[in-house]
PDB file of C-alpha atoms in Angstrom:
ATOM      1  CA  UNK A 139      18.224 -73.203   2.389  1.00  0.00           C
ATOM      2  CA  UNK A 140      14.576 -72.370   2.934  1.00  0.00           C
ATOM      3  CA  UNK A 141      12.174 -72.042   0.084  1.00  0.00           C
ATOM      4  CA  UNK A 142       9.004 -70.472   0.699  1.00  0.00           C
ATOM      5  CA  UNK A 143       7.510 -70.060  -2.834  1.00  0.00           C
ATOM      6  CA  UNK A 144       8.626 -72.848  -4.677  1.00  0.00           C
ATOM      7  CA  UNK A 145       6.531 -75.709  -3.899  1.00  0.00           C
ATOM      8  CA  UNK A 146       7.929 -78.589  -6.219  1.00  0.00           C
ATOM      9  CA  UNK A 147      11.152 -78.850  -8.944  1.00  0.00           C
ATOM     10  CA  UNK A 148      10.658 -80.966 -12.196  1.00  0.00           C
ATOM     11  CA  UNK A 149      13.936 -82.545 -13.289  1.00  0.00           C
ATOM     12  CA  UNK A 150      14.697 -83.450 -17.009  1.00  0.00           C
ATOM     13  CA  UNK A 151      17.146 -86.835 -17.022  1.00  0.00           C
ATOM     14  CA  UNK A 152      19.189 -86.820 -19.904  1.00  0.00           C
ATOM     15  CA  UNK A 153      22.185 -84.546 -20.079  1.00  0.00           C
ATOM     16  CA  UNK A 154      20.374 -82.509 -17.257  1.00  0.00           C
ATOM     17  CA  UNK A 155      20.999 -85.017 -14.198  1.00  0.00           C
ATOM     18  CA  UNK A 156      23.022 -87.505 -16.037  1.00  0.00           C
ATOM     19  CA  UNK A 157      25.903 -87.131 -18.928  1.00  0.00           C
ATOM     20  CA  UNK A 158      23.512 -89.170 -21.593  1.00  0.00           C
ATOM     21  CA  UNK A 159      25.925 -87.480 -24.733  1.00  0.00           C
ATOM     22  CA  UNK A 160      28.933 -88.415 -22.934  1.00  0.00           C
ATOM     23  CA  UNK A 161      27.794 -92.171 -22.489  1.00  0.00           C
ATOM     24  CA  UNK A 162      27.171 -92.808 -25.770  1.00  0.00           C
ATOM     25  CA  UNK A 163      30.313 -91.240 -27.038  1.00  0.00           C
ATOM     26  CA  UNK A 164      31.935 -93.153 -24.820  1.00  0.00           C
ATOM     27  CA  UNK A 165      29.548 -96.330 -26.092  1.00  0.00           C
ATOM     28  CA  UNK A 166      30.453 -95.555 -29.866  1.00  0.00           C
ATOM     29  CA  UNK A 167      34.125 -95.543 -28.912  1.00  0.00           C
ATOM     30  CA  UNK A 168      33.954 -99.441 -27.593  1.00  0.00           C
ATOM     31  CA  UNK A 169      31.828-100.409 -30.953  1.00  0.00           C
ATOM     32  CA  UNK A 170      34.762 -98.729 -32.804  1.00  0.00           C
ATOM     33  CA  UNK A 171      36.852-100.850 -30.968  1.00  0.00           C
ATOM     34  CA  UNK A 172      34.854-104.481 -31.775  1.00  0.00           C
ATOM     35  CA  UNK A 173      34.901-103.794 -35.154  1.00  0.00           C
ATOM     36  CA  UNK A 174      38.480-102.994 -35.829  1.00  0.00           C
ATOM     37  CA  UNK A 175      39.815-105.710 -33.837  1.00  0.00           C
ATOM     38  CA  UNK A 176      37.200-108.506 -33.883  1.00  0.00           C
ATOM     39  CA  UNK A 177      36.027-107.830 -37.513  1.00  0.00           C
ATOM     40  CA  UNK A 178      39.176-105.930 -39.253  1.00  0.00           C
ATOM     41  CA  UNK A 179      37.447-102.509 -40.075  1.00  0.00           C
ATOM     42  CA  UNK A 180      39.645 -99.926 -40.659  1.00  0.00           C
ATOM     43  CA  UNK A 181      38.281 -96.402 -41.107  1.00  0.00           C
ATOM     44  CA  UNK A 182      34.919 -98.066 -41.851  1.00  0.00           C
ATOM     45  CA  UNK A 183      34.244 -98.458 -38.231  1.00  0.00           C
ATOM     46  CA  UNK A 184      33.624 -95.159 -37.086  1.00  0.00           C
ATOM     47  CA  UNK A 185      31.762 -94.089 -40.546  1.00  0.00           C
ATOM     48  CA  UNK A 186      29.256 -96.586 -39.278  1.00  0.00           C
ATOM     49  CA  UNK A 187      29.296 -94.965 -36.186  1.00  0.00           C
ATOM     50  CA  UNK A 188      28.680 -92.115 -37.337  1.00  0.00           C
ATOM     51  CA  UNK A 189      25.680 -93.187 -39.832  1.00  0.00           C
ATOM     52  CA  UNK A 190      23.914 -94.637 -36.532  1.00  0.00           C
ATOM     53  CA  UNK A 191      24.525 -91.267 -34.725  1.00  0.00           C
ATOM     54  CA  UNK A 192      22.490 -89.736 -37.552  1.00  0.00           C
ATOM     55  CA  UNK A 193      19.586 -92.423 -37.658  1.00  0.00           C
ATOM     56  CA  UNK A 194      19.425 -92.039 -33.949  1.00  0.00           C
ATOM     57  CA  UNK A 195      19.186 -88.346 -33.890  1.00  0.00           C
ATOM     58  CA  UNK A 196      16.318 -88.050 -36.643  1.00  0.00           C
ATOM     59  CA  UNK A 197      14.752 -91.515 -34.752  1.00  0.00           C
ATOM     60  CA  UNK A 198      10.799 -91.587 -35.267  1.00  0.00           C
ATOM     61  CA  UNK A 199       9.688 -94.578 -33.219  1.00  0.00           C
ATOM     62  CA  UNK A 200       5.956 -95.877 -32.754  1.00  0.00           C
ATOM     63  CA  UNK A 201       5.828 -98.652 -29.695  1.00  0.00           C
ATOM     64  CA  UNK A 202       2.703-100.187 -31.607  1.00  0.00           C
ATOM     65  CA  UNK A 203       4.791-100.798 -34.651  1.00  0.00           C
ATOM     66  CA  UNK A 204       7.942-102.064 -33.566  1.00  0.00           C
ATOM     67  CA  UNK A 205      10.126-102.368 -30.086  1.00  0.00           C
ATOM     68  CA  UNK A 206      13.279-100.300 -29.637  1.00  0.00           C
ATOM     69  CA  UNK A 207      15.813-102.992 -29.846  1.00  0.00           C
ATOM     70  CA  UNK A 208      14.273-104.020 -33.156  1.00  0.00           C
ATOM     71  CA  UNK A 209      14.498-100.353 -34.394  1.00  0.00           C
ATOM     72  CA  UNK A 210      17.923-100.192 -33.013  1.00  0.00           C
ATOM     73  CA  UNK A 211      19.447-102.658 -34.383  1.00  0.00           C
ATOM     74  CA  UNK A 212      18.007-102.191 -37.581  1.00  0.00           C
ATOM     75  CA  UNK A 213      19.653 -99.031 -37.747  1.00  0.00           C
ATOM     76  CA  UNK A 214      23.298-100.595 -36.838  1.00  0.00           C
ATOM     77  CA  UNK A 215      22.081-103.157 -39.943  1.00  0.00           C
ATOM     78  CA  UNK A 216      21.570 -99.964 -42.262  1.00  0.00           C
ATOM     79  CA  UNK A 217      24.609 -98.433 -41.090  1.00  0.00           C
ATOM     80  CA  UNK A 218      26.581-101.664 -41.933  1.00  0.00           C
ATOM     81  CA  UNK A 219      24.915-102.550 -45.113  1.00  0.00           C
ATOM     82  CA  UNK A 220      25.342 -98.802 -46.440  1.00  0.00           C
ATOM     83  CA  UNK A 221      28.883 -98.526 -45.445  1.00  0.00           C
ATOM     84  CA  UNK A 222      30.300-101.977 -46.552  1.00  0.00           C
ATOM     85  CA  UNK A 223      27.968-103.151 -49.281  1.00  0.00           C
ATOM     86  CA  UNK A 224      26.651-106.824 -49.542  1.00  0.00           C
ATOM     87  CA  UNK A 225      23.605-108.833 -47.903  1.00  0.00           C
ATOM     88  CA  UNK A 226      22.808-107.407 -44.638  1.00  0.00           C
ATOM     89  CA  UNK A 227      24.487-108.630 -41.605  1.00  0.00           C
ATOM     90  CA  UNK A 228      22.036-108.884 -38.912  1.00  0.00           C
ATOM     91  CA  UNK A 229      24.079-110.820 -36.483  1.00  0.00           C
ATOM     92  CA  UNK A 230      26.625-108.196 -36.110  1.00  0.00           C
ATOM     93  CA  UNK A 231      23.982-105.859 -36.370  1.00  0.00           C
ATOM     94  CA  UNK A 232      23.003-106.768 -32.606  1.00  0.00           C
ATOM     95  CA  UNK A 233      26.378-107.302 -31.622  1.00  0.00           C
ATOM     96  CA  UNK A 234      27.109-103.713 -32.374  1.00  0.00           C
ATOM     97  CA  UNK A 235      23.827-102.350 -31.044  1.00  0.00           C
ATOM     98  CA  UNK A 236      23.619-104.625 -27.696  1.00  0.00           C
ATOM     99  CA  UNK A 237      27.220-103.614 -26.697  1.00  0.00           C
ATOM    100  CA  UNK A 238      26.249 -99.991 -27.521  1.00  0.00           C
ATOM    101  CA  UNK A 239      23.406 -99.912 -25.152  1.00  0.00           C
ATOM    102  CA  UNK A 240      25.182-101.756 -22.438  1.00  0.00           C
ATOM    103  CA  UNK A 241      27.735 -99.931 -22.635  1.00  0.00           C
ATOM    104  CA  UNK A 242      25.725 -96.399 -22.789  1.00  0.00           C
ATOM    105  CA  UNK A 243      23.855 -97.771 -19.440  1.00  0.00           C
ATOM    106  CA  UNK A 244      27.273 -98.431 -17.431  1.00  0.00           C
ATOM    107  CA  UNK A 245      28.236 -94.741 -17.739  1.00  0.00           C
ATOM    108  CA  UNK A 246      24.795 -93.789 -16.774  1.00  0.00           C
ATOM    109  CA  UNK A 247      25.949 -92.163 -13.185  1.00  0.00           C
ATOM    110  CA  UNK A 248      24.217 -90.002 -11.007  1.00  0.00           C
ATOM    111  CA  UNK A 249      27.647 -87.750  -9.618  1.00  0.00           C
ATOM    112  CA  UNK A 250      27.960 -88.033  -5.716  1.00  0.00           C
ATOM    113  CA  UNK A 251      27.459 -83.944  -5.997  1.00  0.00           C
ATOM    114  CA  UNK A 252      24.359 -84.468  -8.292  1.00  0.00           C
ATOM    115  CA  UNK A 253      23.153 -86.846  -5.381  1.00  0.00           C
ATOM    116  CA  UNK A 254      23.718 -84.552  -2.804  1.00  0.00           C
ATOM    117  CA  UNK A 255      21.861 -81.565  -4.081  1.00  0.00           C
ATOM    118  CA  UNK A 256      19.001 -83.707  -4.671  1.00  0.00           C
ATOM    119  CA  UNK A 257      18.906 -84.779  -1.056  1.00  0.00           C
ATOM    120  CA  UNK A 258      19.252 -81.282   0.079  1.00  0.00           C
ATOM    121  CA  UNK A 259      16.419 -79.700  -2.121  1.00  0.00           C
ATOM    122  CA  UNK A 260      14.119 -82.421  -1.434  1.00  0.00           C
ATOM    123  CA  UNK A 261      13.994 -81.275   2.287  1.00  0.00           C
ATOM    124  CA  UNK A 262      12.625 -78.369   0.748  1.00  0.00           C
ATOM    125  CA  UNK A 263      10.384 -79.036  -2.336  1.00  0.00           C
ATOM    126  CA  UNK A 264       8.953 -81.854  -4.002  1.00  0.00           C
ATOM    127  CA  UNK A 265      11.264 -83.177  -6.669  1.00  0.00           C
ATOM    128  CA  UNK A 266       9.609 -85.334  -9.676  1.00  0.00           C
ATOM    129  CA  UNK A 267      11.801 -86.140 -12.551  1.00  0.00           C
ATOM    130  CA  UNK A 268       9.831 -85.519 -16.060  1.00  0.00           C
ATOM    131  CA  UNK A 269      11.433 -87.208 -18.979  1.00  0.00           C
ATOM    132  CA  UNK A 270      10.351 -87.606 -22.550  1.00  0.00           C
ATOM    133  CA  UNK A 271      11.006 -91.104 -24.475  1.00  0.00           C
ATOM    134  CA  UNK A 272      10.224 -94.037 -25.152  1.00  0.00           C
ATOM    135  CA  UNK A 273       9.413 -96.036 -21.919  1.00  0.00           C
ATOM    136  CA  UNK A 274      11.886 -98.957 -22.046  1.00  0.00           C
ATOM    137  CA  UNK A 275      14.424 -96.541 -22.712  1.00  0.00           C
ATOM    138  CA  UNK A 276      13.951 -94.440 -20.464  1.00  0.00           C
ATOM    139  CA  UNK A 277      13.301 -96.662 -17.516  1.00  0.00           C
ATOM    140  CA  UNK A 278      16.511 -98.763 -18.263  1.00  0.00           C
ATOM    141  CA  UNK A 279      18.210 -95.441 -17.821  1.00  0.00           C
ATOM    142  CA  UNK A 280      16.627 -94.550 -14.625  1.00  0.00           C
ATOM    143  CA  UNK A 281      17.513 -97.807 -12.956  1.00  0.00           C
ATOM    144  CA  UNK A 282      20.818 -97.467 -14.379  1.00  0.00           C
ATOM    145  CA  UNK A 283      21.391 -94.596 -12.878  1.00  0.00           C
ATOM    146  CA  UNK A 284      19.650 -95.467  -9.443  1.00  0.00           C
ATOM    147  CA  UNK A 285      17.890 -92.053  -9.237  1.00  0.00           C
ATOM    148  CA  UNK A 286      14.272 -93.632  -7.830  1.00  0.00           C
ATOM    149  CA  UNK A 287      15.122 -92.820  -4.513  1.00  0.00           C
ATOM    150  CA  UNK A 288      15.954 -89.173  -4.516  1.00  0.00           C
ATOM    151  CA  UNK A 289      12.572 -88.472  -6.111  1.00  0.00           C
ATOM    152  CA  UNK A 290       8.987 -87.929  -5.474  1.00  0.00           C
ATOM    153  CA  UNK A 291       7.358 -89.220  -8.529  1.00  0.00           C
ATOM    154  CA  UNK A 292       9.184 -90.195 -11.884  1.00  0.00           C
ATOM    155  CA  UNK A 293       6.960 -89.438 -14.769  1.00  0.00           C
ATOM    156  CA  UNK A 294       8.012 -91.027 -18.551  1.00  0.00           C
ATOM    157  CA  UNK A 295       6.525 -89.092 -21.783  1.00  0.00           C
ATOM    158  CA  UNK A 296       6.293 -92.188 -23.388  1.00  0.00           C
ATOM    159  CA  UNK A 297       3.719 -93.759 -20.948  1.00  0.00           C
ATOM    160  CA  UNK A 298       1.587 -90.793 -21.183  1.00  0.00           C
ATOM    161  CA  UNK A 299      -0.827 -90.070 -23.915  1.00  0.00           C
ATOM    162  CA  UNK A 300       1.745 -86.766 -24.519  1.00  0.00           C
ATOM    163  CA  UNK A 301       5.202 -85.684 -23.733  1.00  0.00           C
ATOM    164  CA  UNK A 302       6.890 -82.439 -23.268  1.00  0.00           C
ATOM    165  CA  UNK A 303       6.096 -79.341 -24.597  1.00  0.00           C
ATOM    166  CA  UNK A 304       2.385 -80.469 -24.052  1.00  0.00           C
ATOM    167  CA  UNK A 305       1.094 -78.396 -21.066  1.00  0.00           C
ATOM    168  CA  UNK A 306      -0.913 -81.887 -20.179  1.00  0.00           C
ATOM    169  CA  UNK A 307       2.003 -83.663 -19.039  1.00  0.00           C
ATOM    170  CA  UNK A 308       3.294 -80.684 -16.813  1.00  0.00           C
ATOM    171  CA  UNK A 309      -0.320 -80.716 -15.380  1.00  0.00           C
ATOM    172  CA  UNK A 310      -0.374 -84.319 -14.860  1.00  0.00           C
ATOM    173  CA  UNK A 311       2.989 -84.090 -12.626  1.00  0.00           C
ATOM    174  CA  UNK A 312       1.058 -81.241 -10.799  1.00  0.00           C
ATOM    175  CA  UNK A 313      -1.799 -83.603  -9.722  1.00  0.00           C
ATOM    176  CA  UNK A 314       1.119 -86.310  -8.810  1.00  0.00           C
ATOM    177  CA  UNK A 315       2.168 -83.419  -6.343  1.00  0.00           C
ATOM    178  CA  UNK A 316      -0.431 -81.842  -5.071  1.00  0.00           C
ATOM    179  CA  UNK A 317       0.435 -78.911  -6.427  1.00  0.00           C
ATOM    180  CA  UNK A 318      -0.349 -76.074  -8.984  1.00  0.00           C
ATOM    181  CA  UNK A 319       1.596 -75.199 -11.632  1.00  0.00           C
ATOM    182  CA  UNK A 320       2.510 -71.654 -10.576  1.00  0.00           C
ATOM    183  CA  UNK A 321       4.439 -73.498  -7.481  1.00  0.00           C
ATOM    184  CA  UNK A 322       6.712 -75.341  -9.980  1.00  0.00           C
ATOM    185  CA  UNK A 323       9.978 -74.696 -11.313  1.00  0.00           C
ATOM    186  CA  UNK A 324      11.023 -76.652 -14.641  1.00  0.00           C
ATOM    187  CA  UNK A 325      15.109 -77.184 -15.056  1.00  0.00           C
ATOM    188  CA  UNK A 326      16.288 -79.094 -18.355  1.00  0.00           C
ATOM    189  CA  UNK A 327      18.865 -78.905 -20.960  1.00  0.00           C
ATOM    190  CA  UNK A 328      15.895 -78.764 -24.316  1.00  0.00           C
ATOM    191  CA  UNK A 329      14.248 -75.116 -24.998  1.00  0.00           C
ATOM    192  CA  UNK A 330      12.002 -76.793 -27.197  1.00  0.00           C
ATOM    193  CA  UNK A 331      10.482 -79.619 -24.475  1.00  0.00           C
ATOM    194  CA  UNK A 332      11.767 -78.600 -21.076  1.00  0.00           C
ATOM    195  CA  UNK A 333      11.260 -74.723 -21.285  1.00  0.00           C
ATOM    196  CA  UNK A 334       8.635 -73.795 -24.040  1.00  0.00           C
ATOM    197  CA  UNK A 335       6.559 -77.052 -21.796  1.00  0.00           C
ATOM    198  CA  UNK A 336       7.043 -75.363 -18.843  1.00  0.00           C
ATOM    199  CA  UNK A 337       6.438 -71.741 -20.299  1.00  0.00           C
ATOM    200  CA  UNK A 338       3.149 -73.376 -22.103  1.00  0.00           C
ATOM    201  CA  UNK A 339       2.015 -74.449 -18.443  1.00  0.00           C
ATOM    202  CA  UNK A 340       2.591 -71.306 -16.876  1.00  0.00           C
ATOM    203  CA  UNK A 341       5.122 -73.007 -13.950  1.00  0.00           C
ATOM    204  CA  UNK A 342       6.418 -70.638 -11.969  1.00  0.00           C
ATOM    205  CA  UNK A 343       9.633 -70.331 -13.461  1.00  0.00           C
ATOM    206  CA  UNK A 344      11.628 -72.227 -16.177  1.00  0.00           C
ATOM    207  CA  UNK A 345      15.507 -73.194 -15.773  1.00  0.00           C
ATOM    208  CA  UNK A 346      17.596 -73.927 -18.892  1.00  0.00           C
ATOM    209  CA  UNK A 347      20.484 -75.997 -18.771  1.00  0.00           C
ATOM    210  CA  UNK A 348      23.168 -74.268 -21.457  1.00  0.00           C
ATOM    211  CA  UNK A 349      26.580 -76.491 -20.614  1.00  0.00           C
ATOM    212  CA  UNK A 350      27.945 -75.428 -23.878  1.00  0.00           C
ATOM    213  CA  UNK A 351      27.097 -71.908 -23.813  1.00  0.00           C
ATOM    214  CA  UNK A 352      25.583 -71.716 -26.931  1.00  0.00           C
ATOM    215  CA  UNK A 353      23.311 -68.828 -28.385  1.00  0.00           C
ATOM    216  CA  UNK A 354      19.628 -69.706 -28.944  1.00  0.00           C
ATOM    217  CA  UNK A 355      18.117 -68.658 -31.937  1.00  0.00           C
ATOM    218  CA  UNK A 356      15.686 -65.510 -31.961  1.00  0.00           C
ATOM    219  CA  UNK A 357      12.859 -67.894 -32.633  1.00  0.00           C
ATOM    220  CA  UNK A 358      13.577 -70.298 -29.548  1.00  0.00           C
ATOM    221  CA  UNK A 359      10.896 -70.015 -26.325  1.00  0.00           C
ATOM    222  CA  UNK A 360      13.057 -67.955 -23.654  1.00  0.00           C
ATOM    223  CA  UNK A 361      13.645 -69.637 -20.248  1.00  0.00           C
ATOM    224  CA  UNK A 362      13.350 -67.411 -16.835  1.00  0.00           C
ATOM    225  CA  UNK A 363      16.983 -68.301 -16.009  1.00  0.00           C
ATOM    226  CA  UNK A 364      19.744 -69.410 -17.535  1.00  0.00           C
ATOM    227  CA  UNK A 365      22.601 -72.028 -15.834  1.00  0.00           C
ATOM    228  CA  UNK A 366      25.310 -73.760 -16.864  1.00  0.00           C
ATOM    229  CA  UNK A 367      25.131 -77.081 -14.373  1.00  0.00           C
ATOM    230  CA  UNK A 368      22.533 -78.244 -12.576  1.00  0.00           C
ATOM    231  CA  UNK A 369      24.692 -77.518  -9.333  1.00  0.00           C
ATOM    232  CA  UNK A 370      23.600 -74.197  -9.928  1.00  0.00           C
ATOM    233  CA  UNK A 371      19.901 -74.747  -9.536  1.00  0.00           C
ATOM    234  CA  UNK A 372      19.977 -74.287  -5.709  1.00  0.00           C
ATOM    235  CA  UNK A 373      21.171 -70.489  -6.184  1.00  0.00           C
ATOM    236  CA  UNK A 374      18.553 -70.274  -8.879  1.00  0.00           C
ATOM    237  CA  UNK A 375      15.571 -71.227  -6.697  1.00  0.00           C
ATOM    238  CA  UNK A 376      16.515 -68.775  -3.623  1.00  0.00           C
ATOM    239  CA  UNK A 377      16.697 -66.193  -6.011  1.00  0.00           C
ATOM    240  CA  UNK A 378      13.289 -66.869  -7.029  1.00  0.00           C
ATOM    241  CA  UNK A 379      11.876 -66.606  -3.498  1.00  0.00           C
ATOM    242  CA  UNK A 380      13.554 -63.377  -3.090  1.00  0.00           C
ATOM    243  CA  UNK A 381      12.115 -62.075  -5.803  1.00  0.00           C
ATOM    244  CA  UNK A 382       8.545 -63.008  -5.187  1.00  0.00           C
ATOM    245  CA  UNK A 383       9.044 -62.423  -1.654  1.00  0.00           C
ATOM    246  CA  UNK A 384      10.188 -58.452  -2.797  1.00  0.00           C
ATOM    247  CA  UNK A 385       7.420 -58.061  -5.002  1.00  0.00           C
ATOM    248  CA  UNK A 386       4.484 -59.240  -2.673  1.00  0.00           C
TER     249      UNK A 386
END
């Protein structure tokens, strides 16, 4: 593959690159597991599951305030305290949250195919991988994961002073790269970070990930290209350079 116009790729991490939904699933599933046979919950286990699925989904953390294994567990303690009543169990709060994030990490894999289209793009293009979150997070995932080597730079939203959609960020990764933003391609599983970010800093072209083929609403930003893996990026990106190769 040769790529002529497209200078540099930006890579979202989770559930773009790596199967971050499917971990935890898989995470919850082995908390279920303590608590019905270490601590005798029946159905109550995965309703507390469940409550921390919610808590973690509508999650509003500020690193000056707190860390995110306080905040964490604090939401297994919630969960707990709402489901079974009585004082609050903070001990098996962090049982439950510390075997939920270790578990989470272990099925943080980078797929040997995943790997291998990296390699082969990066002969081609700069590669930096953008992710938003909170940095402990996020850099627990990456070296989970092992991704480090397969990229140029490896940029965190939550050690900037903004994260995606903010055109800064994008612009920041552009100065990492020594490039300009109409070189760069955006791919990432979020229309409201990965693709209205990259749309708000005019990259070349922006690359939604849609695994579950749903149907945006009318309101959402509207990416250049739509895939279903991110296998299929490599067929996106030569049809790019076709196109701008046609219309010069």
């Amino acid at each position: 593959m040769v790529l002529n116009q497209v200078r540099a790729v930006f890579f979202d991490l989770d559930n773009t690159l790596i199967d971050t939904a499917g971990a935890s699933r898989k995470a919850m599933l082995e908390v279920i597991k303590l608590l019905q046979s270490k601590y005798h919950y029946k159905e109550e286990a995965k309703t507390i599951c469940d409550k921390v699925q919610v808590k973690l989904s509508k999650e509003c953390f500020h690193p000056s305030s707190t860390c995110i294994n306080d905040l964490r567990t604090l939401h297994w303690e919630e969960a707990i305290q709402e489901t079974k009543g009585g004082a609050a169990n903070r001990i098996l709060a962090e049982e439950c949250y510390f075997l939920w994030k270790s578990t989470r990490l272990q099925h943080m894999i980078l797929a040997e195919d995943v790997k291998a289209m990296l390699t082969e793009l990066r002969r081609e293009v700069r590669l930096l991988l953008l992710t938003n979150g909170d940095c402990q997070t996020q850099r627990e995932k990456i070296e989970a994961c092992a991704c480090q080597s397969y990229f140029d730079a490896i940029v965190v939203g939550g050690e900037q002073k903004e994260e995606k959609p903010s055109p800064s960020i994008f612009y920041y990764c552009c100065s990492l790269l020594g490039v300009q933003p109409g070189d760069c391609v955006i791919v990432g599983d979020t229309l409201e970070t990965d693709i209205q970010g990259g749309l708000n800093a005019g990259l070349k072209a922006t690359v939604w990930i849609n695994k579950n083929g749903i149907m945006p609403l009318k309101s959402s930003p509207m990416p250049h290209y739509i895939i279903s893996s991110v296998l299929e990026l490599p067929a996106v990106l030569q049809s790019i350079d076709c196109t701008v190769n046609m219309s010069a």
